[in-house]
Amino acid sequence: MKRIIPREEYCIGCRLCEIHCMVQHSKSRNIIKAFKKEKRPAKRVEVEERGHVSFALQCRHCDEAPCITACLSGAMQRDAASGAVVHDPQRCVGCWTCILVCPYGAVRRDAAEKKVVGKCDLCPDLEVPACVANCPNEALVLVEE
Amino acid sequence: MLTYDYVVVGNSAAAINACDAIRSLDQDGSLAVFGEEKRRCYSRPLISYLVMGYIDEKGMYYRPTDYYRKRRIDFHPGSRVEVVDLERHFLETSSGERFKWKKLLLATGFQPFIPPVEGLAEMRYLTFVSWDDARTMLRLTARPLRSLVMGAGLIGMKAAEALHSRGCEVVVVEKMDRILPLALDEVASEMVAARCREAGIEVTTGRSVSRVETRGGYRGTAVLDDGAELDFDLLVVAVGVRPRMELAEEAGLHCDRGILVDEHQRTSCPNVFAAGDVAAAFDLVRGEPAVNALWPIAALQGKYAGLNMAGREVPYPGGNSMNAVEFFGLPVLSAGVVNPPDDSYEVIVRRGEDGDYRKVVIQGDLLVGMLVAGKIERAGILTSLIQERANVRRIRNFLLEEGFGHIHFPRSMREERIVEAVAGLARAGKGEEKRIVSHAQGSALSGR
């Protein structure tokens, strides 16, 4: 399956990954509309920064994913085809149990939806996830097992 | 008599996750699930969401309609198991049918505790733990009622919230001095209580119901310990739950506040396993067996029980108490020890200007508890540090910072978690470029 690996020695902390992630998960997928006119979706990637060190972190799509096991409604599931941990907003009730158990802090409340979480879905509509494709310094790389 | 390779008694979180785990290792073994209710597996914690109209009945189901068929599970709905014979390896249902098993899982869950309150036995009331309870509540509250909830634990407060959403008058009576006493600490309890009061729910603590009198149907009068009288049209009893272990006890399995299991979720009888709200399994914060009657814990135990039943000897990593609650827009998450029992624990709290509240509990160099209210994002990192028994000496001062994350970890620990922990990728981020299929520039795939 596809996974995204951060390389902190290349990350410049520009947060373009966060911006492109939000645009990709917005209603219009248009940067101006997404930021000015629509409810901004939760970013599915988080740049952590301290001093001169930074890196971008999103869902690890864990083999033993605690969010899948803990999910009350069965909304968090493993996609059989891609192996990714995917989230079904239709079934999500926003109980926040996944936020409670995600070791990476990679699941967030999604203000654009009503009481639903958002997490990295590896951009299923794109060949390369938006964060990886738009990183100016190759600090995010896509690997395939 | 039909013989199954695997029999699961119970049909909720532990049972279904055990089935998933069994099938992940054994596609062919015969597998049966005995469920007391007539429904396929649904999520009990969602019943308040159903009453509040947040989900419809379809949203209650934990797995798709064809789940049992696709996994080749012989599902026996509406089938109560009455007897388990450990020597002759069979069980008997209430309809008198017998089935043999090679491996057995008891995932019988909990039952509501009904306190010995005078007059309660003559009353009709709800315990708000089942789909039927939710339906009854919906039916009874077609017109708003005066309602009384006994107990301000999670079930009681969820019932109160559900009744409130139906336009009912709600009074919650809690014997302890605060609401949600097990899940939260004093500060967070008060934060939630304040929200509930603002919304119009009357929360009264440090008082208990000493007597109830029926006035016909669900209607009655409660007399509190200070003599106050309360008329109600609907009573919810939610003062606690108890493991349903009669079946296990009668069979002769070792029980002590729950069915005792070893690190493989195995009971005192080989080939018999237990998981979920009925099992006393390893609590990694307390360092001893405990019953943590929580959906995520039940699911995790079920998963490990299933793996071990299907022959992969893999120890349950242990669970810990944890809660995610939200009332009237205030989310609160907690895990592990939130109310330290003595002063061998160090407590650090931080209060934001916008009313958010964060707390960690440290013992020695271990993070053993956390609570966050308001801003809950990324709290799972704290939970995972508790569960990993990680040494937090070097990062303790950052734990409550707003931007706390992996950036505060020593680099080796961060790499281990972020890069190496991802299966099979130990070297991918460290220069083994051939496995990298794409990055932004110069990649054929990215289309640039």
PDB file of C-alpha atoms in Angstrom, chain B residues 54-166:
ATOM      1  CA  TYR B  54     -28.510  12.248  15.099  1.00  0.00           C
ATOM      2  CA  ILE B  55     -28.526   8.880  13.372  1.00  0.00           C
ATOM      3  CA  ASP B  56     -31.345   6.749  12.020  1.00  0.00           C
ATOM      4  CA  GLU B  57     -31.879   3.107  12.853  1.00  0.00           C
ATOM      5  CA  LYS B  58     -29.675   2.029   9.959  1.00  0.00           C
ATOM      6  CA  GLY B  59     -26.821   3.936  11.566  1.00  0.00           C
ATOM      7  CA  MET B  60     -27.006   1.772  14.663  1.00  0.00           C
ATOM      8  CA  TYR B  61     -25.504  -1.289  13.011  1.00  0.00           C
ATOM      9  CA  TYR B  62     -21.840  -1.925  13.666  1.00  0.00           C
ATOM     10  CA  ARG B  63     -21.352  -4.042  10.559  1.00  0.00           C
ATOM     11  CA  PRO B  64     -23.092  -4.318   7.172  1.00  0.00           C
ATOM     12  CA  THR B  65     -26.175  -6.482   6.648  1.00  0.00           C
ATOM     13  CA  ASP B  66     -24.263  -9.320   5.011  1.00  0.00           C
ATOM     14  CA  TYR B  67     -21.578  -9.432   7.694  1.00  0.00           C
ATOM     15  CA  TYR B  68     -22.372 -12.867   9.146  1.00  0.00           C
ATOM     16  CA  ARG B  69     -22.991 -14.466   5.783  1.00  0.00           C
ATOM     17  CA  LYS B  70     -19.820 -13.087   4.250  1.00  0.00           C
ATOM     18  CA  ARG B  71     -17.725 -14.300   7.154  1.00  0.00           C
ATOM     19  CA  ARG B  72     -19.530 -17.639   7.188  1.00  0.00           C
ATOM     20  CA  ILE B  73     -20.730 -17.189  10.724  1.00  0.00           C
ATOM     21  CA  ASP B  74     -23.699 -19.225  11.946  1.00  0.00           C
ATOM     22  CA  PHE B  75     -25.562 -16.427  13.633  1.00  0.00           C
ATOM     23  CA  HIS B  76     -28.131 -17.492  16.231  1.00  0.00           C
ATOM     24  CA  PRO B  77     -30.110 -14.333  16.991  1.00  0.00           C
ATOM     25  CA  GLY B  78     -32.553 -14.248  19.886  1.00  0.00           C
ATOM     26  CA  SER B  79     -30.740 -17.178  21.427  1.00  0.00           C
ATOM     27  CA  ARG B  80     -29.923 -17.021  25.107  1.00  0.00           C
ATOM     28  CA  VAL B  81     -27.254 -19.422  26.306  1.00  0.00           C
ATOM     29  CA  GLU B  82     -28.338 -20.922  29.634  1.00  0.00           C
ATOM     30  CA  VAL B  83     -25.723 -23.567  30.346  1.00  0.00           C
ATOM     31  CA  VAL B  84     -22.070 -24.022  29.513  1.00  0.00           C
ATOM     32  CA  ASP B  85     -20.618 -27.458  30.182  1.00  0.00           C
ATOM     33  CA  LEU B  86     -16.860 -27.214  30.372  1.00  0.00           C
ATOM     34  CA  GLU B  87     -16.170 -30.935  30.620  1.00  0.00           C
ATOM     35  CA  ARG B  88     -18.286 -32.106  27.750  1.00  0.00           C
ATOM     36  CA  HIS B  89     -17.722 -28.966  25.684  1.00  0.00           C
ATOM     37  CA  PHE B  90     -21.296 -28.057  24.925  1.00  0.00           C
ATOM     38  CA  LEU B  91     -23.680 -25.272  25.593  1.00  0.00           C
ATOM     39  CA  GLU B  92     -27.431 -25.214  25.888  1.00  0.00           C
ATOM     40  CA  THR B  93     -29.731 -22.411  24.820  1.00  0.00           C
ATOM     41  CA  SER B  94     -33.011 -21.364  26.413  1.00  0.00           C
ATOM     42  CA  SER B  95     -34.870 -23.273  23.705  1.00  0.00           C
ATOM     43  CA  GLY B  96     -33.116 -26.451  24.816  1.00  0.00           C
ATOM     44  CA  GLU B  97     -30.817 -26.773  21.818  1.00  0.00           C
ATOM     45  CA  ARG B  98     -27.302 -28.036  22.423  1.00  0.00           C
ATOM     46  CA  PHE B  99     -24.163 -27.261  20.485  1.00  0.00           C
ATOM     47  CA  LYS B 100     -20.642 -28.538  20.946  1.00  0.00           C
ATOM     48  CA  TRP B 101     -17.647 -26.264  20.732  1.00  0.00           C
ATOM     49  CA  LYS B 102     -13.909 -26.702  20.499  1.00  0.00           C
ATOM     50  CA  LYS B 103     -13.070 -23.130  21.488  1.00  0.00           C
ATOM     51  CA  LEU B 104     -15.488 -20.930  23.347  1.00  0.00           C
ATOM     52  CA  LEU B 105     -15.575 -17.173  23.893  1.00  0.00           C
ATOM     53  CA  LEU B 106     -17.747 -15.667  26.593  1.00  0.00           C
ATOM     54  CA  ALA B 107     -18.503 -12.090  25.629  1.00  0.00           C
ATOM     55  CA  THR B 108     -21.680 -11.690  27.622  1.00  0.00           C
ATOM     56  CA  GLY B 109     -21.149  -8.050  28.508  1.00  0.00           C
ATOM     57  CA  PHE B 110     -22.776  -6.255  31.381  1.00  0.00           C
ATOM     58  CA  GLN B 111     -26.121  -5.730  32.991  1.00  0.00           C
ATOM     59  CA  PRO B 112     -27.339  -2.574  34.647  1.00  0.00           C
ATOM     60  CA  PHE B 113     -27.037  -2.564  38.413  1.00  0.00           C
ATOM     61  CA  ILE B 114     -30.400  -1.960  40.033  1.00  0.00           C
ATOM     62  CA  PRO B 115     -29.926  -0.421  43.466  1.00  0.00           C
ATOM     63  CA  PRO B 116     -32.018  -1.674  46.381  1.00  0.00           C
ATOM     64  CA  VAL B 117     -34.183   1.418  46.468  1.00  0.00           C
ATOM     65  CA  GLU B 118     -37.542   0.952  48.139  1.00  0.00           C
ATOM     66  CA  GLY B 119     -40.384   0.840  45.653  1.00  0.00           C
ATOM     67  CA  LEU B 120     -38.168   0.431  42.596  1.00  0.00           C
ATOM     68  CA  ALA B 121     -39.224  -3.176  42.061  1.00  0.00           C
ATOM     69  CA  GLU B 122     -42.841  -2.009  41.634  1.00  0.00           C
ATOM     70  CA  MET B 123     -41.871   0.747  39.170  1.00  0.00           C
ATOM     71  CA  ARG B 124     -41.520   0.738  35.439  1.00  0.00           C
ATOM     72  CA  TYR B 125     -38.323   2.448  34.427  1.00  0.00           C
ATOM     73  CA  LEU B 126     -35.646   2.459  31.739  1.00  0.00           C
ATOM     74  CA  THR B 127     -31.997   1.549  32.139  1.00  0.00           C
ATOM     75  CA  PHE B 128     -31.040   3.027  28.750  1.00  0.00           C
ATOM     76  CA  VAL B 129     -28.601   0.361  27.691  1.00  0.00           C
ATOM     77  CA  SER B 130     -30.323  -1.192  24.695  1.00  0.00           C
ATOM     78  CA  TRP B 131     -31.877  -0.327  21.378  1.00  0.00           C
ATOM     79  CA  ASP B 132     -35.259  -1.281  22.815  1.00  0.00           C
ATOM     80  CA  ASP B 133     -34.711   1.249  25.608  1.00  0.00           C
ATOM     81  CA  ALA B 134     -34.026   3.912  23.000  1.00  0.00           C
ATOM     82  CA  ARG B 135     -37.217   3.010  21.119  1.00  0.00           C
ATOM     83  CA  THR B 136     -39.217   3.063  24.318  1.00  0.00           C
ATOM     84  CA  MET B 137     -37.773   6.437  25.206  1.00  0.00           C
ATOM     85  CA  LEU B 138     -38.683   7.779  21.767  1.00  0.00           C
ATOM     86  CA  ARG B 139     -42.220   6.469  22.106  1.00  0.00           C
ATOM     87  CA  LEU B 140     -42.741   7.781  25.626  1.00  0.00           C
ATOM     88  CA  THR B 141     -41.321  11.188  24.819  1.00  0.00           C
ATOM     89  CA  ALA B 142     -43.556  11.778  21.798  1.00  0.00           C
ATOM     90  CA  ARG B 143     -44.833  14.444  24.150  1.00  0.00           C
ATOM     91  CA  PRO B 144     -42.347  16.076  26.544  1.00  0.00           C
ATOM     92  CA  LEU B 145     -42.216  14.539  30.005  1.00  0.00           C
ATOM     93  CA  ARG B 146     -40.839  15.317  33.396  1.00  0.00           C
ATOM     94  CA  SER B 147     -37.970  12.890  33.712  1.00  0.00           C
ATOM     95  CA  LEU B 148     -35.671  11.802  36.494  1.00  0.00           C
ATOM     96  CA  VAL B 149     -32.292  10.200  35.943  1.00  0.00           C
ATOM     97  CA  MET B 150     -30.698   8.327  38.804  1.00  0.00           C
ATOM     98  CA  GLY B 151     -26.930   8.360  38.402  1.00  0.00           C
ATOM     99  CA  ALA B 152     -24.655  10.815  36.610  1.00  0.00           C
ATOM    100  CA  GLY B 153     -22.249   8.340  35.060  1.00  0.00           C
ATOM    101  CA  LEU B 154     -21.854   8.118  31.330  1.00  0.00           C
ATOM    102  CA  ILE B 155     -25.099   6.225  30.735  1.00  0.00           C
ATOM    103  CA  GLY B 156     -27.077   8.524  33.020  1.00  0.00           C
ATOM    104  CA  MET B 157     -25.740  11.686  31.450  1.00  0.00           C
ATOM    105  CA  LYS B 158     -26.288  10.364  27.933  1.00  0.00           C
ATOM    106  CA  ALA B 159     -29.851   9.517  28.908  1.00  0.00           C
ATOM    107  CA  ALA B 160     -30.263  13.027  30.322  1.00  0.00           C
ATOM    108  CA  GLU B 161     -28.939  14.556  27.117  1.00  0.00           C
ATOM    109  CA  ALA B 162     -31.257  12.387  25.031  1.00  0.00           C
ATOM    110  CA  LEU B 163     -34.289  13.307  27.154  1.00  0.00           C
ATOM    111  CA  HIS B 164     -33.351  16.971  26.965  1.00  0.00           C
ATOM    112  CA  SER B 165     -33.167  16.774  23.174  1.00  0.00           C
ATOM    113  CA  ARG B 166     -36.718  15.431  23.226  1.00  0.00           C
TER     114      ARG B 166
END
